[in-house]
CSV table of C-alpha atoms and ligand atoms in Angstrom, one decimal:
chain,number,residue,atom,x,y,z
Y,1,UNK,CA,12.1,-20.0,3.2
Y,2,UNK,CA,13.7,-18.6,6.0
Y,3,UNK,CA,13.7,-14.8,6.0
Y,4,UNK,CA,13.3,-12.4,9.1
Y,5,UNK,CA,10.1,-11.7,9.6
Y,6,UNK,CA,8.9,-8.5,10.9
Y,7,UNK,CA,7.6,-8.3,15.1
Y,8,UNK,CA,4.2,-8.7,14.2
Y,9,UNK,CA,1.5,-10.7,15.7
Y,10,UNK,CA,0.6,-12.3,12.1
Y,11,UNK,CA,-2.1,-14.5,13.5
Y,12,UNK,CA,-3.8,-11.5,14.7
Y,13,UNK,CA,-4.1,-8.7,12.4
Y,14,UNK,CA,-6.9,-7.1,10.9
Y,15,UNK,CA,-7.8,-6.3,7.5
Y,16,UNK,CA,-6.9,-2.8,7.9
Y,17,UNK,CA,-3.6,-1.1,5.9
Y,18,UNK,CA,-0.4,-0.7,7.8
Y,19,UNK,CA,2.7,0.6,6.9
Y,20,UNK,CA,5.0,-1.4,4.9
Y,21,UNK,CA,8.8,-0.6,3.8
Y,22,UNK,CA,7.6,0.6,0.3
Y,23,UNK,CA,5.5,0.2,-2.5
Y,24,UNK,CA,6.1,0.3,-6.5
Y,25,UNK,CA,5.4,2.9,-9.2
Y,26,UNK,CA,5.4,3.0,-12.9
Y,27,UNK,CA,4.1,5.6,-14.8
Y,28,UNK,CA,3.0,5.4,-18.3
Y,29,UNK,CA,3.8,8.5,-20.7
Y,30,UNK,CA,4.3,9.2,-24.2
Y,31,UNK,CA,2.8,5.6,-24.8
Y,32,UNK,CA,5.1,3.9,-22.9
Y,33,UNK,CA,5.7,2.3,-19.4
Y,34,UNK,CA,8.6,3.4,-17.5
Y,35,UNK,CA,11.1,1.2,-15.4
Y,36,UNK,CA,9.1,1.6,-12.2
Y,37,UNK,CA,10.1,3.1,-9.1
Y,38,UNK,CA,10.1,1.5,-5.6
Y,39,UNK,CA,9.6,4.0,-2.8
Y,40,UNK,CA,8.7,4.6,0.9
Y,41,UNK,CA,6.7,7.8,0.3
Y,42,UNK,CA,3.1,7.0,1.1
Y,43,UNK,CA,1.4,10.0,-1.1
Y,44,UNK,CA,1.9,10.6,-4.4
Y,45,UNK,CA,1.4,14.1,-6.1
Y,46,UNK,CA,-1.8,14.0,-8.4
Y,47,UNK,CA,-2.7,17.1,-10.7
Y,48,UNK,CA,-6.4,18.3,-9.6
Y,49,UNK,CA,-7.7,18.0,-13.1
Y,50,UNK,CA,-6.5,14.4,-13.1
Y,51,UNK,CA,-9.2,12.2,-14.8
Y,52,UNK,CA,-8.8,9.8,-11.8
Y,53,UNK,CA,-10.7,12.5,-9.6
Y,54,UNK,CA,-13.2,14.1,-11.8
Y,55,UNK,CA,-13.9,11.4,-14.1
Y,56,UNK,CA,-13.6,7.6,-12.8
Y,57,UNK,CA,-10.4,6.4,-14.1
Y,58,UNK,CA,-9.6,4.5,-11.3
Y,59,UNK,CA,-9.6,0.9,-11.4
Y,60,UNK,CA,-8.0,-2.3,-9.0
Y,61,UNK,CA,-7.1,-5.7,-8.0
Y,62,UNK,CA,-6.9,-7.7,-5.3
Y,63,UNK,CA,-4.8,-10.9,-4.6
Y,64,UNK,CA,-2.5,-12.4,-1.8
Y,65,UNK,CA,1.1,-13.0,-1.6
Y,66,UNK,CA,1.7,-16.2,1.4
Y,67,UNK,CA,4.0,-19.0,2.3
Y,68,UNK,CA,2.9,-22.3,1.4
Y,69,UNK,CA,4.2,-25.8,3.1
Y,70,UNK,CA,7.5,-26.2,1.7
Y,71,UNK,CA,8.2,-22.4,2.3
Y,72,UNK,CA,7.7,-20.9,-0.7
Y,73,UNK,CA,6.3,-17.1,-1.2
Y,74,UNK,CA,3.8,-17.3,-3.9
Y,75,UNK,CA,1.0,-15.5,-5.9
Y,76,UNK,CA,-2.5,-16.7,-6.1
Y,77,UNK,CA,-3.4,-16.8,-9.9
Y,78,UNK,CA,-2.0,-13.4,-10.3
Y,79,UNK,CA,-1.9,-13.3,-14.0
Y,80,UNK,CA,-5.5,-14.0,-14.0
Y,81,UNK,CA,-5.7,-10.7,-12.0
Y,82,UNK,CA,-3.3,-8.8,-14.6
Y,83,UNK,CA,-5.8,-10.3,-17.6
Y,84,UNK,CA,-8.8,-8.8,-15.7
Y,85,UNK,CA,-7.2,-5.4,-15.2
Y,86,UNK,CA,-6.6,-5.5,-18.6
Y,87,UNK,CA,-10.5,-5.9,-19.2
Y,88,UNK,CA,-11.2,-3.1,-16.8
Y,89,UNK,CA,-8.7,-0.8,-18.1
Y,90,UNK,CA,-10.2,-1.5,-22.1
Y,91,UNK,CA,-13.7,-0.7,-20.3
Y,92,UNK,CA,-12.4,2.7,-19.1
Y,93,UNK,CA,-10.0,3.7,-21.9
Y,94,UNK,CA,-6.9,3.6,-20.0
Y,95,UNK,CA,-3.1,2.4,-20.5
Y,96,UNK,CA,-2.9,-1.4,-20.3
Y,97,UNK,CA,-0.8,-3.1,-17.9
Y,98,UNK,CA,1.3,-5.4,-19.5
Y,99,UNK,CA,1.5,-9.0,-17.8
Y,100,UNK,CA,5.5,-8.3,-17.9
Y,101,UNK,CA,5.0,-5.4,-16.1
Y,102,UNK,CA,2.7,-6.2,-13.9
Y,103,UNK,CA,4.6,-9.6,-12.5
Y,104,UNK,CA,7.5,-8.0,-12.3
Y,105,UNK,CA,6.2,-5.2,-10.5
Y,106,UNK,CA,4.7,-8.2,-8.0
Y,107,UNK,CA,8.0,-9.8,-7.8
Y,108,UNK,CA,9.9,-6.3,-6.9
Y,109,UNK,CA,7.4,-4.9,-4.4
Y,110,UNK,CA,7.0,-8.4,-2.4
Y,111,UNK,CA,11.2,-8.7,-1.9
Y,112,UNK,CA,11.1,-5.3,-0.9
Y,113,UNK,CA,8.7,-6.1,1.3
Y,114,UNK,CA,9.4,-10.0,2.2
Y,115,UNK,CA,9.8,-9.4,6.2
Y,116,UNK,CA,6.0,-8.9,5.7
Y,117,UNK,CA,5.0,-12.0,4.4
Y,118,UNK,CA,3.4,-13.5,6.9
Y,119,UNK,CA,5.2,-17.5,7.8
Y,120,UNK,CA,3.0,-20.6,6.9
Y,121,UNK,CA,0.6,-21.3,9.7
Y,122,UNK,CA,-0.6,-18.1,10.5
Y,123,UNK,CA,-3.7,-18.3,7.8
Y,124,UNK,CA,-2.1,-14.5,7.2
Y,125,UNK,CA,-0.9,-13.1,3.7
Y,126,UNK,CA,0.0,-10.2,1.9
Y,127,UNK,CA,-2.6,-8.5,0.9
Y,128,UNK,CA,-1.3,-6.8,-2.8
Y,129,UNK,CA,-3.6,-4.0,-3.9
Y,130,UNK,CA,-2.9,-2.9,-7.6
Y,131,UNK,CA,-4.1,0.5,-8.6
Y,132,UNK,CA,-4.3,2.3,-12.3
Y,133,UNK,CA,-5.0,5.6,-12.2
Y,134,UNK,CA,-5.2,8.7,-14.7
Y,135,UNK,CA,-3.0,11.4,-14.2
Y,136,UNK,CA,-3.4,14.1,-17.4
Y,137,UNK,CA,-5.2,17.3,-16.6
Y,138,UNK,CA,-8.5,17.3,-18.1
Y,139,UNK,CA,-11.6,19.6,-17.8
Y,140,UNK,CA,-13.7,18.3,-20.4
Y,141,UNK,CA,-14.8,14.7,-20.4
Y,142,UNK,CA,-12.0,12.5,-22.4
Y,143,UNK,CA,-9.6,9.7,-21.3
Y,144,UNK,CA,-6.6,10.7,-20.1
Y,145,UNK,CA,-3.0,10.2,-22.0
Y,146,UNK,CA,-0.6,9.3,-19.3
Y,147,UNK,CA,-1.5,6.6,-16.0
Y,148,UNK,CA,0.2,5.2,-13.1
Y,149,UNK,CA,0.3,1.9,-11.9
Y,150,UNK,CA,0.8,1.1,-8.5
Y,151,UNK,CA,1.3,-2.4,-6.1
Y,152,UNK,CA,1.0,-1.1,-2.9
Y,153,UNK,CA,0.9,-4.2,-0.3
Y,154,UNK,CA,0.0,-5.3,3.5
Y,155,UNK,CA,-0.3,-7.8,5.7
Y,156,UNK,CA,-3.3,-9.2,6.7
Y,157,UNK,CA,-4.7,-11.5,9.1
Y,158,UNK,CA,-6.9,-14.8,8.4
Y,159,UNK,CA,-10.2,-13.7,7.5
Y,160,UNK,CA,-12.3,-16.5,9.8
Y,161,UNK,CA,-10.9,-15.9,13.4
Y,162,UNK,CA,-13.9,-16.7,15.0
Y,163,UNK,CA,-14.2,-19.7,13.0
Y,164,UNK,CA,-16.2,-20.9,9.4
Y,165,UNK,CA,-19.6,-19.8,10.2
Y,166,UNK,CA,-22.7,-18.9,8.5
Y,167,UNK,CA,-23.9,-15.4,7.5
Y,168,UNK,CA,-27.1,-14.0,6.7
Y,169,UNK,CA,-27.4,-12.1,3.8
Y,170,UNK,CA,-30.4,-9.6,2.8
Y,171,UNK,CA,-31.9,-9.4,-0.5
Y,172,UNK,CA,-32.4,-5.9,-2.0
Y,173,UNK,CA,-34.7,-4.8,-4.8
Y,174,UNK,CA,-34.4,-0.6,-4.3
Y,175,UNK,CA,-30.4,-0.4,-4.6
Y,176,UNK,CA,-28.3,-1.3,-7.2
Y,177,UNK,CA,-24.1,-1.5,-7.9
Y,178,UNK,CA,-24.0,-2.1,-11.2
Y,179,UNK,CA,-26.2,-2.0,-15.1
Y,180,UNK,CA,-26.7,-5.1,-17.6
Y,181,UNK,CA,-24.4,-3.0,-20.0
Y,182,UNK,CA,-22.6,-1.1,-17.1
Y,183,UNK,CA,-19.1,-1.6,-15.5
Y,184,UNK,CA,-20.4,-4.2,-13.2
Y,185,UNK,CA,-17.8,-6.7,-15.0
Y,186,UNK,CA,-14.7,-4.9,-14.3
Y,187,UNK,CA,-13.4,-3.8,-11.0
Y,188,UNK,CA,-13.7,0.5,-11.5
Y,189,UNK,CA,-13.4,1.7,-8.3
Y,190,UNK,CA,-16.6,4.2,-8.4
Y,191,UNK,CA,-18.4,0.2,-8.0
Y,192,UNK,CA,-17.3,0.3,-4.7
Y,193,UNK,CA,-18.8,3.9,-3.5
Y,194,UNK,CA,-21.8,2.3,-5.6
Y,195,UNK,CA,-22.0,-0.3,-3.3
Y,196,UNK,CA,-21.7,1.4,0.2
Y,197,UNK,CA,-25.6,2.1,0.5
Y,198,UNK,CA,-26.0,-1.4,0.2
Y,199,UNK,CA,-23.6,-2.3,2.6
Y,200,UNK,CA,-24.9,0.1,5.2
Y,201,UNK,CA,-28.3,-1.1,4.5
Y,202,UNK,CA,-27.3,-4.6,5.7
Y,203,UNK,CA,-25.5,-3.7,8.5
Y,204,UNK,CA,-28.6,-1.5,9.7
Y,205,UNK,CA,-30.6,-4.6,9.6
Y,206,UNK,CA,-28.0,-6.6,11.2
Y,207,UNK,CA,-27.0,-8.6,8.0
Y,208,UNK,CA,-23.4,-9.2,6.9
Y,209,UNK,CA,-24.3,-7.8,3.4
Y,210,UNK,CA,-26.6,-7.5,0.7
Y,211,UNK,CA,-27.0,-9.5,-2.2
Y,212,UNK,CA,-27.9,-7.4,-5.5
Y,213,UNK,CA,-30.5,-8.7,-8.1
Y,214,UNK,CA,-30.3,-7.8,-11.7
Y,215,UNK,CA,-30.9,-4.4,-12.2
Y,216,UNK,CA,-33.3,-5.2,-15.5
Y,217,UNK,CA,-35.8,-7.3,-14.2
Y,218,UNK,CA,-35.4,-7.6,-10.4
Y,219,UNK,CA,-35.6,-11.5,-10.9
Y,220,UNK,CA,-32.1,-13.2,-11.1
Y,221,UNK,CA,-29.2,-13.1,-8.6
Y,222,UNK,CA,-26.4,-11.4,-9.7
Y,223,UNK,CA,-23.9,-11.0,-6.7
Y,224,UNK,CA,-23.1,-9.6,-3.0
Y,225,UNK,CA,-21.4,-6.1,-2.6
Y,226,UNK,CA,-17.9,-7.3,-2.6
Y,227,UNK,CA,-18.1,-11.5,-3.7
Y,228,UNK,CA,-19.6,-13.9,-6.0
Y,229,UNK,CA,-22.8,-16.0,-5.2
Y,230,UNK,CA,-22.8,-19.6,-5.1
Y,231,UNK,CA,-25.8,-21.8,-4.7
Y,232,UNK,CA,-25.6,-25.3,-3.8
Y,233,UNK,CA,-29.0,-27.0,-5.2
Y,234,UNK,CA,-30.8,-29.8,-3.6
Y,235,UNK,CA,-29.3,-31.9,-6.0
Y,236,UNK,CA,-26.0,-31.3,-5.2
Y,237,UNK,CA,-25.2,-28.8,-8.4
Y,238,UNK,CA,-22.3,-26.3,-8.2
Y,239,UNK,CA,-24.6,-23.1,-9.4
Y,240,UNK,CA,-23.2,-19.7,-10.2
Y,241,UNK,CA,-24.9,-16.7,-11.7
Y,242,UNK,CA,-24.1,-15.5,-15.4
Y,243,UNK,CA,-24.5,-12.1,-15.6
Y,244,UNK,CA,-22.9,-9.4,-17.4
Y,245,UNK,CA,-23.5,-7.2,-14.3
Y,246,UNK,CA,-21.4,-9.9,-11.8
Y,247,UNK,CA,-17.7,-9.3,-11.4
Y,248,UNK,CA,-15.8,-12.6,-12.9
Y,249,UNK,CA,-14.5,-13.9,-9.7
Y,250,UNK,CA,-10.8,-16.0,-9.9
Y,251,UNK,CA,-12.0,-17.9,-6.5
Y,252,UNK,CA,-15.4,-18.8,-7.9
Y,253,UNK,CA,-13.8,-19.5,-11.6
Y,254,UNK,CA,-10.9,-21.9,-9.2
Y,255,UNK,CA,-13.8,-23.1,-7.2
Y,256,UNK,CA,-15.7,-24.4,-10.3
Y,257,UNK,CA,-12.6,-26.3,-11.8
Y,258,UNK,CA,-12.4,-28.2,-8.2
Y,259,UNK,CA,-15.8,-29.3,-8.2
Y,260,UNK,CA,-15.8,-30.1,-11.8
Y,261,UNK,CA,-13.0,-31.8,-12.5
Y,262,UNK,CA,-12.0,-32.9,-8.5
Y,263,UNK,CA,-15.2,-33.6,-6.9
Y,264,UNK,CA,-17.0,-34.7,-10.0
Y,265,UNK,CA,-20.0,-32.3,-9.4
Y,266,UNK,CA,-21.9,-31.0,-11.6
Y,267,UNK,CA,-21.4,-27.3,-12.5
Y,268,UNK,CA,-23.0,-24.3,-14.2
Y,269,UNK,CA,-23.0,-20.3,-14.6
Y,270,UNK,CA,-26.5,-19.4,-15.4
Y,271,UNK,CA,-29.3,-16.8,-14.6
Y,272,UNK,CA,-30.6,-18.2,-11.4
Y,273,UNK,CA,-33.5,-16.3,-10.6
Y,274,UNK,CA,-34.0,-15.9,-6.8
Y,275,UNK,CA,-37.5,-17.3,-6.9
Y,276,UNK,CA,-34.8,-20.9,-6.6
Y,277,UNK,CA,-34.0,-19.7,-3.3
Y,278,UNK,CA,-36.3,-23.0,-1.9
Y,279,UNK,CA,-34.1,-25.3,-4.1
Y,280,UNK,CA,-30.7,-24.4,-2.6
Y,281,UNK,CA,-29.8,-26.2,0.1
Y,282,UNK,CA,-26.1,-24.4,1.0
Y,283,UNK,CA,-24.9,-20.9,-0.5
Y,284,UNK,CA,-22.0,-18.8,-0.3
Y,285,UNK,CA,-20.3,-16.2,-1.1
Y,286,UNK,CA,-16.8,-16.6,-2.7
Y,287,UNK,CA,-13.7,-14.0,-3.4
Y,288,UNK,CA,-10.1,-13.4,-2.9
Y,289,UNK,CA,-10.5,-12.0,0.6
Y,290,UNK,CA,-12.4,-15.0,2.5
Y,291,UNK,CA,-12.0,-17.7,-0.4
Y,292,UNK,CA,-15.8,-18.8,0.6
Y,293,UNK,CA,-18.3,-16.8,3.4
Y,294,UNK,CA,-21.1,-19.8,3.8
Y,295,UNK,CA,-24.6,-18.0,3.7
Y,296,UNK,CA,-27.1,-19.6,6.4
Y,297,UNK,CA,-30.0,-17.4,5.5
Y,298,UNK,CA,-31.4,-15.5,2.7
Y,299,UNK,CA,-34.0,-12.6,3.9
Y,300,UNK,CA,-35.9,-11.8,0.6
Y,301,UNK,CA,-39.1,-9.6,0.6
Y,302,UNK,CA,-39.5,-10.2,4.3
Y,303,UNK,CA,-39.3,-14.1,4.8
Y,304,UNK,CA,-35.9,-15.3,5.9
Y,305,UNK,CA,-35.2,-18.9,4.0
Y,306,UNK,CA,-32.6,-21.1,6.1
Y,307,UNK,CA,-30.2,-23.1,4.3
Y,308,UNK,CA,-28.2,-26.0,5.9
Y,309,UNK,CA,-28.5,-27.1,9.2
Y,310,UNK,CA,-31.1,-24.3,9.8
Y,311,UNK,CA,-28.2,-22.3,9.2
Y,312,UNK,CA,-26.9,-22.8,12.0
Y,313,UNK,CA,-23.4,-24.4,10.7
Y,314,UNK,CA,-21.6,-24.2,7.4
Y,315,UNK,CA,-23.1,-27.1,4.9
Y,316,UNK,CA,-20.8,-30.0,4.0
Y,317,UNK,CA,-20.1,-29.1,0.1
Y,318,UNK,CA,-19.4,-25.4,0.6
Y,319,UNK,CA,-16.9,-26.6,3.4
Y,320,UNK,CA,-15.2,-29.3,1.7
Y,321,UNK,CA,-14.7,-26.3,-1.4
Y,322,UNK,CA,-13.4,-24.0,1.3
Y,323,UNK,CA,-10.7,-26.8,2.5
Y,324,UNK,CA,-9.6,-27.9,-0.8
Y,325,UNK,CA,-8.8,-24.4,-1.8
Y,326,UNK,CA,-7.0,-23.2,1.2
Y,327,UNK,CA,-5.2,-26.5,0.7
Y,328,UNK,CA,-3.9,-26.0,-2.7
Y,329,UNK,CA,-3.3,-22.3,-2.0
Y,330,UNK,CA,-1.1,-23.7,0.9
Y,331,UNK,CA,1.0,-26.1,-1.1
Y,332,UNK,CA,-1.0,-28.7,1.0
Y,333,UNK,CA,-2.6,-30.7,-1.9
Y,334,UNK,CA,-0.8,-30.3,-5.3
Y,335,UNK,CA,-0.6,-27.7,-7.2
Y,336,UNK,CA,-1.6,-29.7,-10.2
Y,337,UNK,CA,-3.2,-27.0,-12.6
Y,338,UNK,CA,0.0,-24.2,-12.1
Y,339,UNK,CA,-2.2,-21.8,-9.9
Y,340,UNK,CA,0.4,-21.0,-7.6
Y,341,UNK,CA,3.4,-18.6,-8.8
Y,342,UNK,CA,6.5,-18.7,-6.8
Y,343,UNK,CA,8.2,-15.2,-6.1
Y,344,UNK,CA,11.8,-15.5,-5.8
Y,345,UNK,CA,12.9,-14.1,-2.5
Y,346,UNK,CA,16.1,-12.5,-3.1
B,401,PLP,C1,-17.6,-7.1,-6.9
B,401,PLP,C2,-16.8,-8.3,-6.6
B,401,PLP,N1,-17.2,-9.5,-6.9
B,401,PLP,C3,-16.5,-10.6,-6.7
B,401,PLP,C4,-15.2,-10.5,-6.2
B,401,PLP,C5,-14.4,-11.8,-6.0
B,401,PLP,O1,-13.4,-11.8,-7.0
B,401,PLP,P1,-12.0,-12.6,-6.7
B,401,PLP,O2,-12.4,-14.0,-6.4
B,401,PLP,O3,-11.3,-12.5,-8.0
B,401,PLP,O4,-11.4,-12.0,-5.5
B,401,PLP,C6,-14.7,-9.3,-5.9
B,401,PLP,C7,-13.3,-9.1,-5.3
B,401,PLP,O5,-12.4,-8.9,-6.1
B,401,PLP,C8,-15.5,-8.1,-6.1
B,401,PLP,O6,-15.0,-6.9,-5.8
């Protein structure tokens, strides 16, 4: 696809928000969605009773917009994204975002944005953030009656610059993000300031992040602050938590169907209790932002346990999952499964 791109050192950026030409709006009112709105205005005016602010109805999503091979701009699964906001937004009583409404809102905020997108090669993308909010004024605690939906969008530089390399990850028992019958399965944003102990509690000890056990019974592994566990067992089995506290992850779901049905591995989703930390012999952990973070070492209740290669470089499965992702994503390897939706650049 040739488009101008905008003078940016793609390669290079950070994952921090910059300022874009404009994002997309659509409120929802009287039951309905309106046509949407695309603007340049950064702030939007938000009444201070809004349920959003007092009350938690704030939920997200996360996905990337990128060129592939052949030049294409597509969307990573994004109507898997669209299904779990759905989820998250029946969790919290709020509007539902139509998938109509929410690929088209996609396909209007990426044109208006296409100088963005960074080219193929640069291991950048467009990061698209959507956001549903509640507006209505409300004192007492109750749902609110009207929402807005927002896309806003940036670009965003490849996650491994210094390369694919191990992290260490720290096992907690004191903290917590998320309850067995909580909103640990849906992405509320309140998760997030949930999680930020946690995440300050590993950098403080010099790991990348923590990884959070059930809350019940302090026994299983649910998931890290911000990404999906993986284990790789000694045996060579794909193993991924169940737990209703665990966020359903679209790169660990996509990441299951290629070792299932590409690499002929075998798979499951089950409680793994952490007392199998011995019996892994690679880990990661797996979302949207990196596709897969390799874990090298596990520190639980004092004793650091070192996975592949003394953790000292990323083990052979999790890689060769990393690579065939990306590679799909990229247009790469075929597409065969209709993961990647094209965006008509206009
Ligand atoms: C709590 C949590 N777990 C897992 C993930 C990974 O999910 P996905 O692969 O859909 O990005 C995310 C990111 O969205 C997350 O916030």
């Amino acid at each position: 696809m040739s488009f101008k791109r905008a003078d940016l050192d793609f390669a290079n950026l950070d994952f921090s928000y910059r300022k874009v030409n404009a994002n997309i709006r659509y409120y929802y009112r009287n039951g309905k969605w309106d046509g949407g709105t695309l603007t340049n205005e950064e702030y939007f005016p938000l009444h201070i009773a809004a349920t959003c602010v007092h009350y938690g109805q704030a939920i997200f999503e996360g996905l990337k917009v990128y060129e592939t091979k052949n030049g294409d701009v597509v969307a990573f699964r994004p109507v898997e994204n669209q299904k779990r906001m759905v989820k998250s937004a029946e969790k919290l009583f709020m509007a539902r975002v139509t998938e109509e409404i929410f690929l088209e809102a996609l396909d209007r905020v990426v044109n208006a944005n296409k100088e963005f997108v960074p080219p193929y090669g640069s291991g950048a993308s467009l990061y698209i953030r959507p956001l549903l909010i509640g507006i209505s004024p409300h004192i007492g605690v109750k749902p609110s009656e009207d929402y807005l939906f927002m896309i806003l969008v940036t670009p965003v530089g490849p996650y491994f610059k210094g390369g694919f390399k191990p992290v260490k990850m720290l096992v907690v028992e004191d903290l917590d993000r998320a309850a067995p019958f909580g909103l640990g399965d849906v992405k509320a944003a309140g998760n997030y300031a949930a999680g930020l102990r946690g995440y300050f509690r590993a950098k403080e000890n010099n790991f990348t992040d923590v990884i959070y056990l059930d809350a019940k019974e302090r026994k299983y592994i649910d998931e890290s602050g911000p990404a999906n566990f993986i284990a790789i067992m000694k045996d060579g089995t794909y193993t991924t938590p169940q737990s209703s506290s665990v966020l359903p992850s679209i790169t660990n779901m996509s990441l299951r169907t290629i070792a299932k049905d590409d690499f002929g591995w075998k798979t499951e989703q089950r409680s793994v209790a952490i007392d199998e930390i011995t019996n892994f012999s690679e880990a990661g952990c797996c979302g949207t932002a990196a596709v897969i973070t390799p874990v090298g070492e596990i520190r639980y209740r004092d004793k650091d346990y070192k996975l592949f290669d003394q953790g000292r470089t990323a083990g052979p499965k999790v890689t060769q999952l990393y690579e065939r992702l990306v590679k799909i994503q990229l247009g790469e390897v075929e597409d065969t499964r209709g993961w990647l939706r094209k965006i008509e650049i206009k």
